Each structure stands twice: as C-alpha cells, then as structure tokens.
GROMACS .gro file of N, CA, C and O in nm:
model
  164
    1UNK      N    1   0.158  -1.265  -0.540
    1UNK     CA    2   0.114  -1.129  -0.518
    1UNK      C    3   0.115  -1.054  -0.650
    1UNK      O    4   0.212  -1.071  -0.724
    2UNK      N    5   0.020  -0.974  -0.687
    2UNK     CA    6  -0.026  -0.885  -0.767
    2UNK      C    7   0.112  -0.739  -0.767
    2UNK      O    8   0.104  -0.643  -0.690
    3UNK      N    9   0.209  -0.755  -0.856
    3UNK     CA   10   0.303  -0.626  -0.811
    3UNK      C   11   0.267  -0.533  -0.868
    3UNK      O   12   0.308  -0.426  -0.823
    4UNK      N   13   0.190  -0.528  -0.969
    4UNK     CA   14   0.109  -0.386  -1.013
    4UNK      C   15   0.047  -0.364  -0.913
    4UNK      O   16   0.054  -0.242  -0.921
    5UNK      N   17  -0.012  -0.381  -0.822
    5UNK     CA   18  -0.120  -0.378  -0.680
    5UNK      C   19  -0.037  -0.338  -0.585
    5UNK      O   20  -0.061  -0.248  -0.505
    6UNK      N   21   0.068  -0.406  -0.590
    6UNK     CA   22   0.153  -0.332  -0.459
    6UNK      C   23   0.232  -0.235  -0.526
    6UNK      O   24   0.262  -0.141  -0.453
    7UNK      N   25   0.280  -0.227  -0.657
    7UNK     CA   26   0.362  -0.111  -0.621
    7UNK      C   27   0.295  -0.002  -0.618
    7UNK      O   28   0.353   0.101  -0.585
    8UNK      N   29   0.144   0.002  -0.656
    8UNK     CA   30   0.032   0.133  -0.642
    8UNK      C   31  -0.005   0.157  -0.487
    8UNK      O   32  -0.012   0.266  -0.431
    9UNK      N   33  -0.027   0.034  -0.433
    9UNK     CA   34  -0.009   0.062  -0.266
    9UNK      C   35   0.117   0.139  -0.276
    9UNK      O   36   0.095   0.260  -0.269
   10UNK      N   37   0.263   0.104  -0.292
   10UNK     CA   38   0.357   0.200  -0.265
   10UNK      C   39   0.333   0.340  -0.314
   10UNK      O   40   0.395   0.426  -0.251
   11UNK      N   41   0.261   0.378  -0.407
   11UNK     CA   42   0.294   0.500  -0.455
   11UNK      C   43   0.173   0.567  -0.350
   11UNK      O   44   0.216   0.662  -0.284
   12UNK      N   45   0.060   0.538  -0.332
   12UNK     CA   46  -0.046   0.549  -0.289
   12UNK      C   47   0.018   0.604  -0.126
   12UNK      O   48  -0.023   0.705  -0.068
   13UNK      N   49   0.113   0.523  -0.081
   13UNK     CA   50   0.155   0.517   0.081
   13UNK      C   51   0.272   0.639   0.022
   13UNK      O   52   0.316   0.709   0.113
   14UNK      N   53   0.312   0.663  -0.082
   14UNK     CA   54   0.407   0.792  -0.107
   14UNK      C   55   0.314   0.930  -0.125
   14UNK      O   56   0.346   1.042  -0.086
   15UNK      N   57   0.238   0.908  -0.166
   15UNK     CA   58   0.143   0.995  -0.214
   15UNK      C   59   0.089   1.107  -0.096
   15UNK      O   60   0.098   1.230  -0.094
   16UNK      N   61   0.030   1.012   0.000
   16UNK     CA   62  -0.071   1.040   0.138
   16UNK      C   63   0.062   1.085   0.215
   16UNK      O   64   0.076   1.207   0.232
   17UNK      N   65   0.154   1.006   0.261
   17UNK     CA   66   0.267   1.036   0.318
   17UNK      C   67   0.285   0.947   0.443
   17UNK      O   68   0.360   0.967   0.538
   18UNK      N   69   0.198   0.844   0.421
   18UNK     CA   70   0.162   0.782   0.540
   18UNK      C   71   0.077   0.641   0.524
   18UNK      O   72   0.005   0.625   0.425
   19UNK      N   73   0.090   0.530   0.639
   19UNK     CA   74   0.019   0.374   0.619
   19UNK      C   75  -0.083   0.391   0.622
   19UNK      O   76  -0.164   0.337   0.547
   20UNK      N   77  -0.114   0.482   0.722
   20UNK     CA   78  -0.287   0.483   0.774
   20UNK      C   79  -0.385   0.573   0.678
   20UNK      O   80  -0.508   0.574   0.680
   21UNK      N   81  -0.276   0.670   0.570
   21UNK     CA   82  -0.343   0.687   0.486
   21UNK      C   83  -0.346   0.673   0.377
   21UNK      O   84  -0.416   0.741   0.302
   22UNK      N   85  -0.285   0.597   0.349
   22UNK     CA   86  -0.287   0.529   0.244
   22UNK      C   87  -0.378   0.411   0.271
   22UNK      O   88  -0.425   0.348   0.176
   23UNK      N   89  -0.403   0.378   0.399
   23UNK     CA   90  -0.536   0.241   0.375
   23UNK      C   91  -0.672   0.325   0.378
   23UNK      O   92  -0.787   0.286   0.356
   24UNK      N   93  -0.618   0.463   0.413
   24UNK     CA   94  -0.802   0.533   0.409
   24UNK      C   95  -0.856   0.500   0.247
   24UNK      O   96  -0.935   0.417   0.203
   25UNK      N   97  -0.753   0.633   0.162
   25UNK     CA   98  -0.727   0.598   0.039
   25UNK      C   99  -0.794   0.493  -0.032
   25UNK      O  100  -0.885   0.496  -0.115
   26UNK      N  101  -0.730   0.402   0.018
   26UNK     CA  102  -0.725   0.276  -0.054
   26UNK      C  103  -0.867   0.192  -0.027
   26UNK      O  104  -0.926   0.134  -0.118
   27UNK      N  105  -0.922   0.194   0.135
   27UNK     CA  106  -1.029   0.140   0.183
   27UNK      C  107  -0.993  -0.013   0.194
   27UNK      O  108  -1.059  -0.113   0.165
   28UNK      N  109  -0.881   0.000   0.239
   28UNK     CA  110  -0.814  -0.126   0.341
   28UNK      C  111  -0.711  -0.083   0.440
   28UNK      O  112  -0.639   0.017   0.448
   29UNK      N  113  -0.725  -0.188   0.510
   29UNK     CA  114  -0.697  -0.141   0.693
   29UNK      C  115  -0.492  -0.149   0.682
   29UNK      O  116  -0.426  -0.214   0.601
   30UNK      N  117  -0.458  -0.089   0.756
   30UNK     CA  118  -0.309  -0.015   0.760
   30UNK      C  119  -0.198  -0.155   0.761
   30UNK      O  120  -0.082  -0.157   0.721
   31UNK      N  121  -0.289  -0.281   0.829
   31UNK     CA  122  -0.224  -0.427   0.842
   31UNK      C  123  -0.206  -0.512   0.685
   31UNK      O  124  -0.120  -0.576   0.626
   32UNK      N  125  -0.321  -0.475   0.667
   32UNK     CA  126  -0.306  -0.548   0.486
   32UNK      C  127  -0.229  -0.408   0.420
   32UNK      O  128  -0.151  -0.450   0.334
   33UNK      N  129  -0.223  -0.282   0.427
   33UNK     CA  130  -0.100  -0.219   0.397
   33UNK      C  131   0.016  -0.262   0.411
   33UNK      O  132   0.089  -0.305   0.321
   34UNK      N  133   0.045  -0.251   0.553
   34UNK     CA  134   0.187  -0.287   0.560
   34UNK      C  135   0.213  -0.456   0.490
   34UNK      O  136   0.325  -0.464   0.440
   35UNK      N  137   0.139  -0.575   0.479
   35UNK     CA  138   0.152  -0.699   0.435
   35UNK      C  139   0.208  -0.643   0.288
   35UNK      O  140   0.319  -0.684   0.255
   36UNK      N  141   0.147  -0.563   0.210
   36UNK     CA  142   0.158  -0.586   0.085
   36UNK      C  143   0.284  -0.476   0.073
   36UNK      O  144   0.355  -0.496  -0.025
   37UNK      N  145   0.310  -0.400   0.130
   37UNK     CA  146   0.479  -0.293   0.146
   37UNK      C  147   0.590  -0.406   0.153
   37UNK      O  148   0.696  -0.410   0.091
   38UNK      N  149   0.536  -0.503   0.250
   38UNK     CA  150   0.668  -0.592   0.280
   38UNK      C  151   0.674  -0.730   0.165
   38UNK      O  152   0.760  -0.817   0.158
   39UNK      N  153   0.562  -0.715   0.089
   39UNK     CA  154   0.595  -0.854  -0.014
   39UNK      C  155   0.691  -0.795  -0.077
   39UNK      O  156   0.781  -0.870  -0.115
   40UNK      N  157   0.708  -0.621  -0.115
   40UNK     CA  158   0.745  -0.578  -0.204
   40UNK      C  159   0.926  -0.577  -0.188
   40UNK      O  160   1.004  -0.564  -0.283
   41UNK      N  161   0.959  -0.594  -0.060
   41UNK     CA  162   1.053  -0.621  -0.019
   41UNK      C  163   1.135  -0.713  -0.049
   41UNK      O  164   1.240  -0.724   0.015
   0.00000   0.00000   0.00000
C-alpha cells in the first residue's frame, strides 16, 4: 500500500469530517475508504 495515499485519505477523512465524504472528495466509494483507513492501522 501506497502510505503517502493513505495517510492523505486520512487527512482528507479529517478534513470533510466524515467516510462518505471524504470518498465524495476523493471520487472513491466509502468501502475502498474505509480499506485504505484500516491498512493504516
């Protein structure tokens, strides 16, 4: 996994305040959100 990629998903999902918007944001769906929150894990 790309961790520059996810930790911008994280900031991105800090940002919006939220999964679902952070995949608007992003223009990927809230499931490949949460996948790439939990690699980060």
């Amino acid at each position: 996994m790309d961790k520059l990629k996810a930790m911008s998903t994280f900031v991105a999902i800090v940002d919006q305040g939220s999964l679902s918007a952070a995949g608007d944001k992003l223009d990927r769906s809230p499931a490949a959100i949460v996948r790439t929150l939990a690699g980060l894990e």
